[in-house]
Amino acid sequence: MANSSSGMAISDECKLRFLELKAKRVYRFIVFKIDEKAQQVKVEKVGEPSESYEDFTACLPANECRYAVYDFDFTTNENCQKSKIFFVSWSPDTSRVRSKMVYASSKDRFRRELDGVQVELQATDPSEISLDIVKQRAL
């Protein structure tokens, strides 16, 4: 199955939920977790369309790594309504070294499975994924 050079396997649920977020906009965000025993990336939580960016960041654990996607709605400088899908690689400094290595080595393969992501963010603490930074990256 998966080895250290190819990264983890990706559950079908991950791909399905991402397609639902991208095409149908039934979720605001999805948080993914690597199940190291099963050697697989799984969906940990989905956020309802009504949930805020603060709800999303509150789902990222302080001491554990995660991947996440967030569907960000914004208004351009020309006053146009737009949305961009952000991929977040969350790897806090306080997480286990092994966990950081597993997430780092699996990120590129997992990210490629999510066709339609427009912006990628890597963060080790909440300040690196503040709403201001997301807005700057969206524009």
Coordinates of N, CA and C in Angstrom, one line a residue:
M1 N 0.8 -1.2 0.0 CA 0.0 0.0 0.0 C 0.9 1.2 0.0
A2 N 0.7 2.1 1.0 CA 1.5 3.4 1.0 C 2.8 3.1 1.6
N3 N 3.8 3.8 1.1 CA 5.1 3.7 1.7 C 5.6 5.2 2.0
S4 N 6.7 5.3 2.7 CA 7.2 6.6 3.1 C 7.4 7.6 2.0
S5 N 7.7 7.1 0.8 CA 8.0 8.0 -0.3 C 6.7 8.5 -1.0
S6 N 5.7 7.7 -1.0 CA 4.4 8.0 -1.7 C 3.4 8.7 -0.7
G7 N 3.6 8.6 0.6 CA 2.6 9.1 1.5 C 1.6 8.1 1.8
M8 N 0.5 8.6 2.5 CA -0.6 7.8 3.0 C -1.6 7.6 1.9
A9 N -2.4 6.5 2.0 CA -3.5 6.3 1.2 C -4.6 7.3 1.6
I10 N -5.5 7.6 0.6 CA -6.5 8.6 0.9 C -7.8 8.0 0.8
S11 N -8.6 8.1 1.8 CA -9.9 7.4 1.8 C -10.8 8.0 0.8
D12 N -11.7 7.2 0.2 CA -12.7 7.7 -0.8 C -13.5 8.8 -0.2
E13 N -13.8 8.8 1.1 CA -14.6 9.8 1.8 C -14.0 11.2 1.6
C14 N -12.6 11.2 1.7 CA -11.9 12.5 1.6 C -12.2 13.1 0.2
K15 N -12.1 12.3 -0.8 CA -12.3 12.8 -2.2 C -13.8 13.2 -2.4
L16 N -14.7 12.4 -1.9 CA -16.1 12.7 -2.0 C -16.5 14.0 -1.3
R17 N -16.1 14.1 -0.1 CA -16.4 15.4 0.7 C -15.8 16.6 0.0
F18 N -14.6 16.5 -0.5 CA -14.0 17.6 -1.1 C -14.8 18.0 -2.4
L19 N -15.2 17.0 -3.2 CA -16.0 17.3 -4.4 C -17.3 18.0 -4.0
E20 N -17.9 17.5 -2.9 CA -19.2 18.2 -2.4 C -18.9 19.6 -2.0
L21 N -17.8 19.9 -1.3 CA -17.5 21.3 -1.0 C -17.2 22.1 -2.2
K22 N -16.5 21.6 -3.2 CA -16.1 22.3 -4.4 C -17.3 22.6 -5.3
A23 N -18.1 21.5 -5.6 CA -19.2 21.6 -6.6 C -20.5 22.0 -6.0
K24 N -20.8 21.5 -4.8 CA -22.2 21.8 -4.3 C -22.2 22.8 -3.2
R25 N -21.0 23.1 -2.6 CA -20.8 24.1 -1.5 C -21.7 23.7 -0.3
V26 N -21.7 22.4 0.0 CA -22.5 21.9 1.1 C -21.7 22.0 2.4
Y27 N -20.4 22.3 2.3 CA -19.6 22.5 3.5 C -18.8 23.8 3.4
R28 N -18.5 24.4 4.6 CA -17.6 25.5 4.6 C -16.2 25.1 4.7
F29 N -15.9 24.0 5.4 CA -14.5 23.5 5.5 C -14.6 22.0 5.8
I30 N -13.4 21.4 5.6 CA -13.2 20.0 6.0 C -11.8 19.9 6.7
V31 N -11.8 19.2 7.8 CA -10.5 18.9 8.5 C -10.2 17.4 8.3
F32 N -9.0 17.1 7.9 CA -8.5 15.8 7.6 C -7.5 15.4 8.6
K33 N -7.5 14.1 9.0 CA -6.5 13.6 10.0 C -5.9 12.3 9.4
I34 N -4.6 12.1 9.6 CA -4.0 10.9 9.2 C -4.1 9.9 10.3
D35 N -4.7 8.7 10.0 CA -4.8 7.6 10.9 C -3.5 6.8 10.6
E36 N -2.6 6.9 11.5 CA -1.3 6.3 11.3 C -1.4 4.8 11.4
K37 N -2.3 4.2 12.2 CA -2.4 2.8 12.2 C -3.0 2.2 10.9
A38 N -4.0 2.9 10.3 CA -4.6 2.5 9.1 C -3.8 3.0 7.8
Q39 N -2.7 3.8 8.1 CA -1.9 4.4 7.0 C -2.8 5.1 6.0
Q40 N -3.8 5.9 6.5 CA -4.7 6.5 5.6 C -5.2 7.9 6.1
V41 N -5.4 8.8 5.2 CA -6.0 10.1 5.5 C -7.5 10.0 5.5
K42 N -8.1 10.5 6.6 CA -9.6 10.4 6.8 C -10.2 11.7 7.1
V43 N -11.5 11.9 6.9 CA -12.2 13.1 7.3 C -12.4 13.1 8.8
E44 N -12.0 14.1 9.4 CA -12.2 14.2 10.9 C -13.5 15.1 11.2
K45 N -13.6 16.2 10.4 CA -14.8 17.0 10.7 C -15.1 17.8 9.4
V46 N -16.4 18.0 9.2 CA -16.9 18.9 8.2 C -17.7 20.1 8.8
G47 N -17.5 21.3 8.2 CA -18.2 22.4 8.8 C -19.3 22.8 7.9
E48 N -20.4 23.1 8.5 CA -21.6 23.6 7.8 C -21.4 24.9 7.1
P49 N -22.1 25.2 6.0 CA -22.0 26.4 5.3 C -22.1 27.7 6.1
S50 N -22.9 27.6 7.2 CA -23.1 28.7 8.1 C -22.0 29.0 9.1
E51 N -21.0 28.0 9.2 CA -19.9 28.2 10.2 C -18.9 29.2 9.7
S52 N -18.3 29.9 10.7 CA -17.4 31.0 10.4 C -15.9 30.5 10.3
Y53 N -15.1 31.5 9.9 CA -13.6 31.2 9.9 C -13.1 30.8 11.3
E54 N -13.7 31.5 12.3 CA -13.3 31.2 13.7 C -13.7 29.8 14.1
D55 N -14.9 29.3 13.6 CA -15.3 28.0 13.9 C -14.3 27.0 13.3
F56 N -13.8 27.3 12.1 CA -12.8 26.5 11.4 C -11.5 26.4 12.1
T57 N -10.9 27.6 12.5 CA -9.6 27.6 13.2 C -9.8 26.9 14.6
A58 N -10.9 27.0 15.2 CA -11.1 26.3 16.5 C -11.1 24.8 16.4
C59 N -11.3 24.3 15.2 CA -11.2 22.8 15.0 C -9.8 22.3 14.8
L60 N -8.8 23.1 14.7 CA -7.5 22.7 14.5 C -6.8 22.5 15.9
P61 N -6.4 21.3 16.2 CA -5.9 21.1 17.6 C -4.6 21.8 17.8
A62 N -4.4 22.2 19.0 CA -3.2 23.0 19.4 C -1.9 22.1 19.3
N63 N -2.0 20.8 19.5 CA -0.8 20.0 19.6 C -0.7 18.9 18.6
E64 N -1.6 18.9 17.6 CA -1.6 17.8 16.6 C -1.7 18.4 15.2
C65 N -1.0 17.7 14.2 CA -1.1 18.1 12.8 C -2.4 17.8 12.2
R66 N -2.8 18.5 11.2 CA -4.0 18.3 10.4 C -3.8 18.9 9.0
Y67 N -4.6 18.4 8.0 CA -4.8 19.0 6.8 C -6.2 19.6 6.8
A68 N -6.4 20.6 6.1 CA -7.8 21.2 6.0 C -8.0 21.9 4.7
V69 N -9.3 22.0 4.3 CA -9.6 22.9 3.2 C -10.7 23.8 3.7
Y70 N -10.7 25.1 3.2 CA -11.6 26.1 3.6 C -12.1 26.8 2.4
D71 N -13.4 26.9 2.2 CA -14.1 27.6 1.1 C -14.3 29.1 1.6
F72 N -13.4 30.0 1.1 CA -13.4 31.3 1.6 C -14.1 32.3 0.6
D73 N -15.2 32.9 1.1 CA -16.0 33.9 0.3 C -15.4 35.3 0.6
F74 N -15.2 36.1 -0.4 CA -14.7 37.4 -0.2 C -15.2 38.4 -1.3
T75 N -14.9 39.6 -1.1 CA -15.3 40.6 -2.1 C -14.0 41.3 -2.6
T76 N -13.8 41.3 -3.9 CA -12.6 41.9 -4.5 C -12.6 43.4 -4.4
N77 N -11.5 44.0 -4.7 CA -11.4 45.5 -4.7 C -12.3 46.1 -5.7
E78 N -12.7 45.3 -6.7 CA -13.7 45.8 -7.7 C -15.1 45.5 -7.3
N79 N -15.3 45.1 -6.1 CA -16.6 44.8 -5.5 C -17.3 43.6 -6.1
C80 N -16.5 42.6 -6.5 CA -17.1 41.4 -7.1 C -17.1 40.3 -6.0
Q81 N -18.1 39.5 -5.9 CA -18.2 38.4 -4.9 C -17.4 37.2 -5.5
K82 N -16.5 36.7 -4.8 CA -15.7 35.5 -5.2 C -15.5 34.5 -4.1
S83 N -15.0 33.4 -4.5 CA -14.7 32.4 -3.4 C -13.4 31.6 -3.9
K84 N -12.6 31.3 -2.9 CA -11.4 30.5 -3.2 C -11.3 29.4 -2.2
I85 N -10.8 28.2 -2.7 CA -10.6 27.1 -1.8 C -9.2 27.1 -1.3
F86 N -9.0 27.2 0.0 CA -7.7 27.2 0.6 C -7.4 25.8 1.1
F87 N -6.1 25.3 0.9 CA -5.6 24.1 1.5 C -4.7 24.5 2.6
V88 N -4.9 24.0 3.9 CA -4.1 24.4 5.0 C -3.4 23.2 5.5
S89 N -2.1 23.3 5.6 CA -1.2 22.3 6.2 C -0.9 22.8 7.6
W90 N -1.6 22.2 8.6 CA -1.4 22.6 10.0 C -0.4 21.7 10.7
S91 N 0.7 22.3 11.2 CA 1.7 21.5 11.8 C 2.3 22.4 13.0
P92 N 1.6 22.4 14.1 CA 2.0 23.2 15.3 C 3.4 22.8 15.8
D93 N 4.1 23.7 16.3 CA 5.5 23.5 16.8 C 5.4 22.5 18.0
T94 N 4.3 22.4 18.7 CA 4.1 21.6 19.9 C 3.7 20.1 19.5
S95 N 3.5 19.8 18.2 CA 3.1 18.5 17.9 C 4.3 17.5 17.9
R96 N 4.1 16.2 17.9 CA 5.1 15.3 17.9 C 6.0 15.3 16.7
V97 N 7.3 15.1 16.8 CA 8.2 15.2 15.6 C 7.7 14.2 14.6
R98 N 7.4 12.9 15.0 CA 7.0 11.9 14.1 C 5.8 12.3 13.3
S99 N 4.8 12.9 14.0 CA 3.6 13.3 13.3 C 3.9 14.4 12.3
K100 N 4.8 15.4 12.6 CA 5.1 16.4 11.7 C 5.8 15.8 10.4
M101 N 6.6 14.8 10.6 CA 7.3 14.1 9.5 C 6.3 13.4 8.6
V102 N 5.4 12.7 9.2 CA 4.4 11.9 8.5 C 3.5 12.9 7.6
Y103 N 3.1 14.0 8.3 CA 2.2 14.9 7.6 C 3.0 15.6 6.4
A104 N 4.3 16.0 6.7 CA 5.1 16.7 5.7 C 5.3 15.8 4.5
S105 N 5.6 14.5 4.8 CA 6.0 13.6 3.7 C 4.7 13.2 2.9
S106 N 3.5 13.3 3.4 CA 2.3 12.9 2.7 C 1.6 14.1 2.1
K107 N 2.0 15.3 2.4 CA 1.2 16.5 2.0 C 1.1 16.6 0.5
D108 N 2.2 16.5 -0.3 CA 2.1 16.7 -1.7 C 1.1 15.8 -2.4
R109 N 1.2 14.5 -2.1 CA 0.4 13.5 -2.7 C -1.1 13.8 -2.4
F110 N -1.4 14.1 -1.1 CA -2.7 14.3 -0.7 C -3.3 15.6 -1.4
R111 N -2.5 16.6 -1.4 CA -2.8 17.9 -2.0 C -3.2 17.7 -3.5
R112 N -2.4 16.9 -4.2 CA -2.7 16.6 -5.6 C -4.1 16.0 -5.8
E113 N -4.6 15.2 -4.8 CA -5.9 14.6 -4.9 C -7.0 15.6 -4.9
L114 N -6.8 16.7 -4.3 CA -7.8 17.7 -4.2 C -7.7 18.7 -5.3
D115 N -8.3 18.3 -6.4 CA -8.2 19.2 -7.6 C -9.2 20.3 -7.5
G116 N -8.7 21.5 -7.5 CA -9.6 22.7 -7.4 C -9.1 23.6 -6.2
V117 N -8.1 23.2 -5.5 CA -7.6 24.1 -4.5 C -6.8 25.2 -5.1
Q118 N -7.1 26.5 -4.7 CA -6.5 27.6 -5.4 C -5.3 28.3 -4.6
V119 N -5.4 28.1 -3.2 CA -4.3 28.8 -2.4 C -3.9 27.7 -1.4
E120 N -2.6 27.7 -1.1 CA -2.1 26.8 -0.1 C -1.4 27.6 1.0
L121 N -1.7 27.2 2.3 CA -1.1 27.8 3.4 C -0.5 26.8 4.3
Q122 N 0.7 27.1 4.8 CA 1.3 26.2 5.8 C 1.4 27.0 7.1
A123 N 1.0 26.4 8.2 CA 1.0 27.1 9.5 C 1.5 26.3 10.6
T124 N 2.2 26.9 11.5 CA 2.7 26.3 12.7 C 2.1 26.9 14.0
D125 N 1.4 28.0 13.8 CA 0.7 28.6 14.9 C -0.5 29.5 14.3
P126 N -1.5 29.8 15.2 CA -2.7 30.4 14.7 C -2.5 31.8 13.9
S127 N -1.4 32.5 14.3 CA -1.2 33.8 13.7 C -0.9 33.6 12.2
E128 N -0.4 32.4 11.7 CA 0.0 32.2 10.3 C -1.3 31.9 9.5
I129 N -2.4 31.7 10.1 CA -3.6 31.5 9.3 C -4.7 32.4 9.8
S130 N -4.3 33.6 10.2 CA -5.3 34.6 10.7 C -6.2 35.0 9.5
L131 N -7.3 35.5 9.8 CA -8.3 35.9 8.8 C -7.6 37.0 7.9
D132 N -6.8 37.9 8.4 CA -6.1 38.9 7.6 C -5.2 38.3 6.6
I133 N -4.5 37.3 7.0 CA -3.6 36.6 6.0 C -4.4 35.9 4.9
V134 N -5.5 35.3 5.3 CA -6.3 34.6 4.3 C -6.9 35.6 3.3
K135 N -7.3 36.7 3.8 CA -7.9 37.8 2.9 C -6.8 38.3 2.0
Q136 N -5.6 38.5 2.5 CA -4.5 39.0 1.6 C -4.2 38.0 0.5
R137 N -4.1 36.7 0.9 CA -3.8 35.6 -0.1 C -4.9 35.4 -1.1
A138 N -6.2 35.7 -0.7 CA -7.3 35.5 -1.6 C -7.3 36.6 -2.7
L139 N -6.9 37.8 -2.3 CA -6.9 38.9 -3.3 C -5.6 38.8 -4.1

